[in-house]
Short mmCIF file of C-alpha atoms and ligand atoms in Angstrom, two decimals:
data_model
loop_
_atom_site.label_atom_id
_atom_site.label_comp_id
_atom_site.label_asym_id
_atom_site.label_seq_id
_atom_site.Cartn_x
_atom_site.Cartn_y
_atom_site.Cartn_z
CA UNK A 8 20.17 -15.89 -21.39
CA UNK A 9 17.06 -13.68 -22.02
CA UNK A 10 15.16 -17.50 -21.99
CA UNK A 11 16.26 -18.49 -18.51
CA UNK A 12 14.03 -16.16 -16.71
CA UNK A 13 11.50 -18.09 -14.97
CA UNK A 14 8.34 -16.51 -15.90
CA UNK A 15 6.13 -18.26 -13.56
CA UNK A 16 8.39 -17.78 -10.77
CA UNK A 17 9.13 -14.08 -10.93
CA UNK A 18 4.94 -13.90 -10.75
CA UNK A 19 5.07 -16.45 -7.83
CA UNK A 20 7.37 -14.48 -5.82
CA UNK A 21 5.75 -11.35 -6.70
CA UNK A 22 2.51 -12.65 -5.09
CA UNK A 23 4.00 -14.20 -2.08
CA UNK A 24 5.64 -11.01 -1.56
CA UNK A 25 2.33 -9.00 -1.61
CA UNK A 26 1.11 -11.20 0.45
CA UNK A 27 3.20 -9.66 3.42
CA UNK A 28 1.56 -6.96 4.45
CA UNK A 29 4.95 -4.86 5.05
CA UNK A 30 3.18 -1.74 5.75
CA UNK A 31 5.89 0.91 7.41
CA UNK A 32 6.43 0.37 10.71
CA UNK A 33 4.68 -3.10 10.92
CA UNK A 34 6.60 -6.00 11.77
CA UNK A 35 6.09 -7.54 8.75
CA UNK A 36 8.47 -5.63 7.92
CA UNK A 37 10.71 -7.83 9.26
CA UNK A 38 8.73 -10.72 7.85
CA UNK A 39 9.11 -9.66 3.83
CA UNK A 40 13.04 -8.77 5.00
CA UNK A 41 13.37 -12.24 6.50
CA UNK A 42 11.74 -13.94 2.63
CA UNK A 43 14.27 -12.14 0.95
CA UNK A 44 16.76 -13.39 2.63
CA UNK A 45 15.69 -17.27 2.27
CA UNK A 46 14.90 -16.69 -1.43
CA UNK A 47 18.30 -15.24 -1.91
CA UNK A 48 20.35 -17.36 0.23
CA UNK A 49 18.02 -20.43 -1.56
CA UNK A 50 19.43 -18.82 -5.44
CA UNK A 51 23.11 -19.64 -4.02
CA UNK A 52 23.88 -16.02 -3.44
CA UNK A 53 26.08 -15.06 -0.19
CA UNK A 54 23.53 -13.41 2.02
CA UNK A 55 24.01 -11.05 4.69
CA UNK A 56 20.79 -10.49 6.62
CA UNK A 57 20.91 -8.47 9.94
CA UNK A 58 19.27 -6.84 12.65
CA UNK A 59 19.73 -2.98 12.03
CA UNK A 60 20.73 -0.96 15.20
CA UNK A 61 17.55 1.88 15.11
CA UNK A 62 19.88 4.03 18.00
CA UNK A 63 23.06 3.43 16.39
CA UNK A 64 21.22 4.65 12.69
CA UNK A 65 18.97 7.47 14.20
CA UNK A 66 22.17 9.09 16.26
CA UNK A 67 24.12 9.12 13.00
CA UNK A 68 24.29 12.76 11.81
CA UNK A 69 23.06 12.22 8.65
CA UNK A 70 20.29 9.98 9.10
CA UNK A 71 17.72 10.60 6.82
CA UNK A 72 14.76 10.89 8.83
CA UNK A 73 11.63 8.20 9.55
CA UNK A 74 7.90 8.94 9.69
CA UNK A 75 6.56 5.85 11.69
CA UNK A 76 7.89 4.31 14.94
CA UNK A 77 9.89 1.04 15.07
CA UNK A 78 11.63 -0.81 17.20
CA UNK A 79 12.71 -3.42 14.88
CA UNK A 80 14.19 -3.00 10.99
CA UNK A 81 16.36 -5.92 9.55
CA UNK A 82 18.59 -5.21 6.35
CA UNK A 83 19.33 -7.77 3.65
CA UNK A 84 21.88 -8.16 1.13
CA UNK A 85 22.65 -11.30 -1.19
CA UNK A 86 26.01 -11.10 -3.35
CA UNK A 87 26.42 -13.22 -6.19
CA UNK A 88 29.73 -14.30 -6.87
CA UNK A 89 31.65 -13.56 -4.21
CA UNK A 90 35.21 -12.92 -3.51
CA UNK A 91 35.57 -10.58 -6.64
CA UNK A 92 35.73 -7.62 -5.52
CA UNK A 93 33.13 -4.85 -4.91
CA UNK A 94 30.02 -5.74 -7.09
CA UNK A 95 30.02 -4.36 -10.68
CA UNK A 96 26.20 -3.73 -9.99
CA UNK A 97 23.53 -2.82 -7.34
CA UNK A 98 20.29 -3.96 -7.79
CA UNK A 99 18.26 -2.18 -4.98
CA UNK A 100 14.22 -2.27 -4.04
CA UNK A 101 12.50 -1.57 -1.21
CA UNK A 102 10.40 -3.92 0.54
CA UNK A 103 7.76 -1.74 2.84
CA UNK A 104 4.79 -0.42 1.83
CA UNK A 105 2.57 2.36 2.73
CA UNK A 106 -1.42 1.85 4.31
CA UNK A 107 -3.65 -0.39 2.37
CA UNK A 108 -6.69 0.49 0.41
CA UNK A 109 -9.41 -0.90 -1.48
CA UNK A 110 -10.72 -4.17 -1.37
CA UNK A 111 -8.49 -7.24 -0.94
CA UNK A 112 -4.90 -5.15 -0.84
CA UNK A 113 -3.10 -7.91 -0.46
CA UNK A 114 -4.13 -11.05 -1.85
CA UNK A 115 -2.16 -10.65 -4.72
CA UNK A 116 -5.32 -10.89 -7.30
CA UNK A 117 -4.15 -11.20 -10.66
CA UNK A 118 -6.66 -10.79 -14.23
CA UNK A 119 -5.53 -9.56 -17.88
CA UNK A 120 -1.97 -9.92 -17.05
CA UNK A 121 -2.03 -7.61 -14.19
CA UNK A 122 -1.53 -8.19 -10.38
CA UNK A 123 -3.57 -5.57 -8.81
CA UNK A 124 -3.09 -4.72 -4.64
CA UNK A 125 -0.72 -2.70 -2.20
CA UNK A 126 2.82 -3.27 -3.20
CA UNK A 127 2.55 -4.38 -6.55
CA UNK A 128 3.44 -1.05 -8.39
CA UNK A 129 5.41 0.58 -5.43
CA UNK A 130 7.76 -1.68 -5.60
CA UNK A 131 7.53 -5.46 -5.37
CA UNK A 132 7.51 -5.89 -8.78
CA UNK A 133 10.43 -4.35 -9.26
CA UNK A 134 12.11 -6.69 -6.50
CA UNK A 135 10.69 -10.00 -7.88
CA UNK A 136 12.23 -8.64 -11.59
CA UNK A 137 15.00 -8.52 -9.93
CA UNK A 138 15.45 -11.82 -8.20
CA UNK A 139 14.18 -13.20 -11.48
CA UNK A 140 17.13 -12.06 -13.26
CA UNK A 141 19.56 -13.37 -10.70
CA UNK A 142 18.12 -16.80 -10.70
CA UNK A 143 18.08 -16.22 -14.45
CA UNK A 144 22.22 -15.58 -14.71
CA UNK A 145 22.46 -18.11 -11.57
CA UNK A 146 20.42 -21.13 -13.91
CA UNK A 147 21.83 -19.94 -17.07
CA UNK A 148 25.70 -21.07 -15.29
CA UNK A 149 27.28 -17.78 -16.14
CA UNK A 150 30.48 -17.19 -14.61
CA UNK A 151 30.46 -13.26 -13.02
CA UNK A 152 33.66 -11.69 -13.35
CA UNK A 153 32.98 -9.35 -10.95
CA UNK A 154 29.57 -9.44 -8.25
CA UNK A 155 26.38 -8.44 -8.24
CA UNK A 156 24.70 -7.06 -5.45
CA UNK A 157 20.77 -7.24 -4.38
CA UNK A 158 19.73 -4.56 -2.28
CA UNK A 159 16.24 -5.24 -0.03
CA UNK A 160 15.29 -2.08 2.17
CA UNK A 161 12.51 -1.38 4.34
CA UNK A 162 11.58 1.82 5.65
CA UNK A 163 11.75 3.81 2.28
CA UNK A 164 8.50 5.59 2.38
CA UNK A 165 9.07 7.45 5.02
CA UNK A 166 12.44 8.55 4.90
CA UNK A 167 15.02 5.81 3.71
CA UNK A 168 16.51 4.33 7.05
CA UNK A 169 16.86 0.53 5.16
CA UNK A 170 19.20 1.97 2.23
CA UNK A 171 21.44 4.04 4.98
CA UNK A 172 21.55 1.28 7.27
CA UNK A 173 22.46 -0.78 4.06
CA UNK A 174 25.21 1.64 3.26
CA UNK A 175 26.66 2.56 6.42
CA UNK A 176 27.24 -1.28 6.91
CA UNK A 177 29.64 -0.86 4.00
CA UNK A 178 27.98 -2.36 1.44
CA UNK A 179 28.70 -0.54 -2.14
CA UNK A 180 28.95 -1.42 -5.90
CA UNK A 181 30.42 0.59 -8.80
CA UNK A 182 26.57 2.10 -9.86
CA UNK A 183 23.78 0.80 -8.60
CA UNK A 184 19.76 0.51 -10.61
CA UNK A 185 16.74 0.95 -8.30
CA UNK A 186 13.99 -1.13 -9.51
CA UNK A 187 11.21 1.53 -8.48
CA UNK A 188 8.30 2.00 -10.98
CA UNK A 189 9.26 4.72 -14.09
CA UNK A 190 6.60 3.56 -16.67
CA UNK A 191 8.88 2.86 -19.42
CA UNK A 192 11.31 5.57 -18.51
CA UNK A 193 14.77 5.40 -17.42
CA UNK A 194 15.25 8.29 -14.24
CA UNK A 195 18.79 9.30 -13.66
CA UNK A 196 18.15 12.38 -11.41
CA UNK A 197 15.29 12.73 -8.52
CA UNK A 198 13.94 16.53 -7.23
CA UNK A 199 14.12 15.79 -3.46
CA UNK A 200 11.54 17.22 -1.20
CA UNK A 201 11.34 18.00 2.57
CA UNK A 202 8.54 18.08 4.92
CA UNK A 203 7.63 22.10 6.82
CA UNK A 204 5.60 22.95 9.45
CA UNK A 205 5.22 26.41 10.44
CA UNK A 206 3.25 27.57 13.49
CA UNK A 207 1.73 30.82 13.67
CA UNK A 208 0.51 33.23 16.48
CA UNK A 209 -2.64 35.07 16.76
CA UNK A 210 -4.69 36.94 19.27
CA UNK A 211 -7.59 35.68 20.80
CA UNK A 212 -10.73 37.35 21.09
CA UNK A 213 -14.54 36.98 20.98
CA UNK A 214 -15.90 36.64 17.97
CA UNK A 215 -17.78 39.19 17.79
CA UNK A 216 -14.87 41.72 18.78
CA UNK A 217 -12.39 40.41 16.41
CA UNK A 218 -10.66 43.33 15.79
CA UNK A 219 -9.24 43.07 19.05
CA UNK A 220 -8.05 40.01 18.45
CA UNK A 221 -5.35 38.94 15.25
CA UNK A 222 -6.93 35.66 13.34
CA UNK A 223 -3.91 33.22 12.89
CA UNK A 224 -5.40 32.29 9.79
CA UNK A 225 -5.40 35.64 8.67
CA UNK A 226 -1.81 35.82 9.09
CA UNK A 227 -1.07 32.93 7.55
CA UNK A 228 -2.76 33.86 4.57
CA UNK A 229 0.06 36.42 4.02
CA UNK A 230 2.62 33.72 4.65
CA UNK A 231 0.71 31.60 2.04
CA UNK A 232 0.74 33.91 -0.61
CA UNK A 233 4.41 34.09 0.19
CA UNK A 234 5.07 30.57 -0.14
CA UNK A 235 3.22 30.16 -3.82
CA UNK A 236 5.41 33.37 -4.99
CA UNK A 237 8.61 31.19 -3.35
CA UNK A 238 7.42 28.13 -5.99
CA UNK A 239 7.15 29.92 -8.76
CA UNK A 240 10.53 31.71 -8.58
CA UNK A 241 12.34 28.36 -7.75
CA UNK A 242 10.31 27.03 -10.96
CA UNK A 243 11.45 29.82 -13.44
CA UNK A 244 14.13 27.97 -14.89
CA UNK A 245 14.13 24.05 -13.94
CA UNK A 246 17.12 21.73 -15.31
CA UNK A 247 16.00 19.94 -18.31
CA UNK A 248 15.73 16.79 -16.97
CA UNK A 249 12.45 18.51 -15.35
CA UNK A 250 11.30 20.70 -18.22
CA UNK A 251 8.44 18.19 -18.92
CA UNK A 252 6.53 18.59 -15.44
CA UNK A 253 4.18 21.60 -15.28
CA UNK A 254 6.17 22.34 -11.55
CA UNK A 255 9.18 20.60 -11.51
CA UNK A 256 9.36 21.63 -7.49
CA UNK A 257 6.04 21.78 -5.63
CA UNK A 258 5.44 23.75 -2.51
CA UNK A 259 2.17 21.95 -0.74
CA UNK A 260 0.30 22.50 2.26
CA UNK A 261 -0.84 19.45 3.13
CA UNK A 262 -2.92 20.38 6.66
CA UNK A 263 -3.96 22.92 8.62
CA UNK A 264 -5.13 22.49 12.17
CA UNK A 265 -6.42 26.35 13.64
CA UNK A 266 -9.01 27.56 16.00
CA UNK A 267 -10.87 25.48 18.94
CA UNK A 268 -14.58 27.39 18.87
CA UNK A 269 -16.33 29.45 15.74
CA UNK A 270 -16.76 32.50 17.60
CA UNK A 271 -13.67 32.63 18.88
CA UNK A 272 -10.48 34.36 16.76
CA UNK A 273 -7.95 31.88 16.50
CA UNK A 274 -5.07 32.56 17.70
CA UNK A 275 -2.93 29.56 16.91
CA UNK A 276 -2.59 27.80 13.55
CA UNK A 277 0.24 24.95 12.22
CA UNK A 278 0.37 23.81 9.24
CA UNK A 279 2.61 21.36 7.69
CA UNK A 280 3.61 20.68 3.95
CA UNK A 281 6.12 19.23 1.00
CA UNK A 282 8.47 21.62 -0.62
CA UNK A 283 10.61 20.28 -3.15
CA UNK A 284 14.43 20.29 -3.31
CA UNK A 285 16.30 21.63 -6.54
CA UNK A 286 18.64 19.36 -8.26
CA UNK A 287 22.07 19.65 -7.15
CA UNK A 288 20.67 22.15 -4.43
CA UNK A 289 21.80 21.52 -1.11
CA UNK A 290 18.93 21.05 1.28
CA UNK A 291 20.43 23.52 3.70
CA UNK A 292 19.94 26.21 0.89
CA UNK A 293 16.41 24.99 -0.30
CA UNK A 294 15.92 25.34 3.71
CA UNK A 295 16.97 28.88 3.91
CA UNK A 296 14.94 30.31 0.75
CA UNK A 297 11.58 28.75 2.28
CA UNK A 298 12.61 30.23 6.05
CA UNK A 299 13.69 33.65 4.38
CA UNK A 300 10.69 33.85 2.50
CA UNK A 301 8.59 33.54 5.54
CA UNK A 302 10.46 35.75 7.58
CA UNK A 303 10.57 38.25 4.39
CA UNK A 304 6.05 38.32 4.88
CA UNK A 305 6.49 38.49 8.27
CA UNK A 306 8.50 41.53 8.02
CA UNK A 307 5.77 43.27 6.05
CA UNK A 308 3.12 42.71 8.57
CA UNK A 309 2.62 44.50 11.93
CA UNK A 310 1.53 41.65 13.98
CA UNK A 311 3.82 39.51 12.85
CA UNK A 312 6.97 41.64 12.76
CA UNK A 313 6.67 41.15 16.57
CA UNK A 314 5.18 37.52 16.07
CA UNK A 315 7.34 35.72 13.53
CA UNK A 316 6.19 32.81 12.24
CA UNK A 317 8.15 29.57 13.55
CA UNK A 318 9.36 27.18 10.94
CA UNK A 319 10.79 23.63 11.50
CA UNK A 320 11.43 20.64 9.72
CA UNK A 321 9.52 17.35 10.76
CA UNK A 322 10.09 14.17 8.93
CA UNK A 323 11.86 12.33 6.32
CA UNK A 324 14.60 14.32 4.46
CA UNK A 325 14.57 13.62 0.67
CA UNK A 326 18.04 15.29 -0.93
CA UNK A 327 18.10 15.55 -4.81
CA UNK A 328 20.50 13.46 -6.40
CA UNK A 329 21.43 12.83 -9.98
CA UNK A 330 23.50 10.38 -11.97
CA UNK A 331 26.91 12.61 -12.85
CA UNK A 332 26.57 13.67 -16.50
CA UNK A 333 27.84 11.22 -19.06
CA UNK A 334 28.29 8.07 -16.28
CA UNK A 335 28.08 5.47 -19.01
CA UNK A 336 25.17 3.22 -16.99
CA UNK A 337 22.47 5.45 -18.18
CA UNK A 338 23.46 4.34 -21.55
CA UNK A 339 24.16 0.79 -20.91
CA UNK A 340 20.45 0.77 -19.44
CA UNK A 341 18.69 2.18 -22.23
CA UNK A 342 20.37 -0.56 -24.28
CA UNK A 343 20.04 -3.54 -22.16
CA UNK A 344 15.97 -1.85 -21.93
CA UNK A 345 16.00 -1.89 -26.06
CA UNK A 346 17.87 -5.21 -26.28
CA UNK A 347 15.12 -7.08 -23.67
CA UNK A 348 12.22 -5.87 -25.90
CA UNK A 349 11.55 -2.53 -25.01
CA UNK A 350 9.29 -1.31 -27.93
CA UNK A 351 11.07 1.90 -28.16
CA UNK A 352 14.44 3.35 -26.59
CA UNK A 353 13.76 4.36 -23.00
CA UNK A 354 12.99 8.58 -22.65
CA UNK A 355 15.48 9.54 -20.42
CA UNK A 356 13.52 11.89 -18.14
CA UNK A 357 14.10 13.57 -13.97
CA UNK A 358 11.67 12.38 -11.06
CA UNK A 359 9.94 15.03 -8.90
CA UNK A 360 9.89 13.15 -6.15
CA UNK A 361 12.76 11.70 -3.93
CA UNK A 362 13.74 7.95 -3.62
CA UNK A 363 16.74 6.49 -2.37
CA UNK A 364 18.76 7.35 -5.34
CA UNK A 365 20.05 10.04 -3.58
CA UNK A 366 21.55 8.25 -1.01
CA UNK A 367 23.65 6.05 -3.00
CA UNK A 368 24.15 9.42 -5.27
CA UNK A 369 25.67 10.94 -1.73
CA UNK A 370 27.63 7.67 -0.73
CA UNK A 371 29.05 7.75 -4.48
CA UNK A 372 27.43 5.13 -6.28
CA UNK A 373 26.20 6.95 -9.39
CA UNK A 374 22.88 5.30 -9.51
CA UNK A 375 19.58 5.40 -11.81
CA UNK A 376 15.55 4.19 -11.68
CA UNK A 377 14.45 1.94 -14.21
CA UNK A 378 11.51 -0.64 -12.95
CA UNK A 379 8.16 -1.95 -13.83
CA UNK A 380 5.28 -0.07 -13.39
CA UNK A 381 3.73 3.63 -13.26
CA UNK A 382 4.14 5.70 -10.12
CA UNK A 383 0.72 7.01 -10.85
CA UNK A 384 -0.56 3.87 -9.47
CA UNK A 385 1.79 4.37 -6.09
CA UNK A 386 0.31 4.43 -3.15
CA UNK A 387 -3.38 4.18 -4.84
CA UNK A 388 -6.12 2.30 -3.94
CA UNK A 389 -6.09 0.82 -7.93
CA UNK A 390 -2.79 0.02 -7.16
CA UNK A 391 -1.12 -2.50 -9.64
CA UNK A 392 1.31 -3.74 -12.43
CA UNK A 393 1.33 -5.28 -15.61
CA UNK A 394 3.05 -9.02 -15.32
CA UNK A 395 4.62 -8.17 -18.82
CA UNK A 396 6.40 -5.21 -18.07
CA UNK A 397 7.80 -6.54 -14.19
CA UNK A 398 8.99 -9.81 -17.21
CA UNK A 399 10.62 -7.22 -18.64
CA UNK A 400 12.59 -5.65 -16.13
CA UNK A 401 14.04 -9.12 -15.15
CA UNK A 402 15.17 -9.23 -18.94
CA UNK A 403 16.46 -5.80 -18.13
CA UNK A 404 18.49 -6.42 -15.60
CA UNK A 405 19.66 -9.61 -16.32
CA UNK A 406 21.11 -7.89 -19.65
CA UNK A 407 22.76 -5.31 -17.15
CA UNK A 408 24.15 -7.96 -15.20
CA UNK A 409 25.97 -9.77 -18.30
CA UNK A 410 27.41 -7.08 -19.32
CA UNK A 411 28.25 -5.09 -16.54
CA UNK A 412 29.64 -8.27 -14.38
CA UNK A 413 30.15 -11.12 -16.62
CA UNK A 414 33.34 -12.53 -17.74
ZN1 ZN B 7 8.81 3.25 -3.99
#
């Protein structure tokens, strides 16, 4: 089994897929979408490849947010061996990308058994492992018991709109591995994080009579100091899973924007930021502590007693989610990991950062990371992966697929 993977191929793909530039909100996009779907329906598998309705998806109450426009997203499924039922496994990755950088980003340049550029780490290696081990099962002639499922999503980066639109069409499986990059790890749980902004009112004055005035960035400077004693208190006692980061939940402030002349007080600053999300907290209470820890420092200030500082929530919404405790495909995937070669069983180990598990985790799909890759190299301008390890994967997988499909 482990021999039909098609080494050369599962690089192949892997560089024709970086080679679509599918930045977020580009419509190659569509493009990299519209290769899946050929590849797939070209491996035999039953593909279902459709326009996704952007009103339809961005009226739905839960709709997890987006962070670039579009006016055009396309979803793509392929189901191998149909007619059984709803598919023993999920295999999802998404297809977009964010902005490009350094030299070349997507020509797909490969040296020492690494393909360096935009994509490679975050996540098309991930998705050519796991074509390769469907066209590894499909050339082997194994008969699936049950189905498999391949999950291709755009618009993850900023928010997740592919995997809802994927879900709300119905489509589900009985657990479900997302092929993002987890250097060796297997990730059953994900911190989420949400995107702030807070706006905050001063007085203007000259300069030079400031005291008549109230700096904004004075004032947020007591709302600051409130927000890194918020961190710390959500970080006094992190689950487990997160013991091994230094801050299992960051609170960020990503910009400021305050002021219009230097000699004049400013009397309006915003600034916008990440705040992670608790596992198993519900974002509506990681929502409240942040807004009741602003409105707690504006309490304790004269000016801004009678000014309160406005907070809002722009952006993507990343929920934690976590694989329930003792699902047995956290097991099965450290083994199939072992069984494919990995040199040492998998550490089992929590994200901080949000991905799409969550959404299957919300739609009931208990779901886990395990890909090829190191998320260091995300979104970098050394971006890349080592070939070997996105081989690996595909051996991965394919394992998973045996035994959690076959006959
Ligand atoms: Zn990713």
């Amino acid at each position: 089994m482990l021999a039909a993977i098609d080494e050369d191929r599962v690089v192949a793909d892997l560089r024709e897929l970086v080679r679509i530039p599918s930045v977020d909100g580009t419509t190659a996009e569509a493009d990299v979408q519209s290769w899946c779907a050929e590849r797939l329906a070209g491996l035999g598998l039953a593909v279902d490849h459709w326009r996704i309705d952007l009103d339809a998806v961005r009226a739905d109450p839960d709709f997890p947010g987006s962070e670039v426009e579009r006016d055009e997203a396309w979803g793509c499924v392929g189901v191998l061996g149909e007619g059984g039922g709803i598919p023993g496994l999920v295999l999802n990755g998404h297809v977009d990308v964010v902005p490009p950088a350094g030299e070349d980003p997507f020509a797909g340049r490969v040296g020492d058994g690494v393909m360096y550029g935009r994509g490679t780490c975050d996540m098309k290696g991930g998705v050519a492992a796991v074509i390769g081990a469907v066209a590894a099962v499909m050339s082997a002639g194994v008969t699936l018991a049950r189905p498999v499922a391949v999950h291709s999503v755009v618009g993850e980066e900023d928010g997740g709109l592919g995997t809802f639109a994927t879900l709300r069409r119905g489509h589900r499986g009985e657990a479900c591995v997302i092929a993002e990059p987890t250097a060796g790890q297997v990730i059953p749980a994900n911190a989420g994080s949400l995107t702030f902004r807070l706006d905050v009112t001063g007085l203007a004055t000259h300069g030079s009579t400031r005291t008549r005035g109230v700096s904004a960035i004075e004032a947020f400077e007591r709302v600051h100091a409130a927000l890194r004693h918020l961190e710390q208190r959500r970080n006094a006692a992190p689950d487990p899973l997160l013991s091994h980061l230094d801050v299992a939940y960051p609170l960020s402030v990503g910009t400021i924007e305050a002021g219009d002349w230097a000699s004049t007080v400013p009397d309006r600053l915003v600034a916008t930021g990440r705040y992670g999300v608790r596992l198993r907290e519900p974002v509506e209470r990681a929502r409240h502590e942040l807004e009741a820890a602003v409105a707690e420092a504006c309490a304790g200030d004269d000016w801004l007693r009678e000014h309160p500082v406005a907070v809002s929530w722009p952006g993507g919404v990343f929920a934690s989610g976590a694989l329930p405790d003792g699902h047995p495909l956290l097991g099965e995937t450290v083994a199939a990991a072992e069984d494919a070669g990995a040199p040492a069983a998998p550490a089992v180990r929590g994200a901080p950062y949000g991905s799409d598990l969550r959404q299957y985790a919300a739609a009931g799909i208990p779901t886990l990371q395990y890909g090829p890759g190191d998320v260091r190299y995300a979104h970098a301008a050394d971006e890349h992966v080592r070939l070997d390890q996105v081989l690996h994967c595909a051996r991965t997988y394919a394992l998973l697929i045996l035994r959690r499909c076959g006959s």
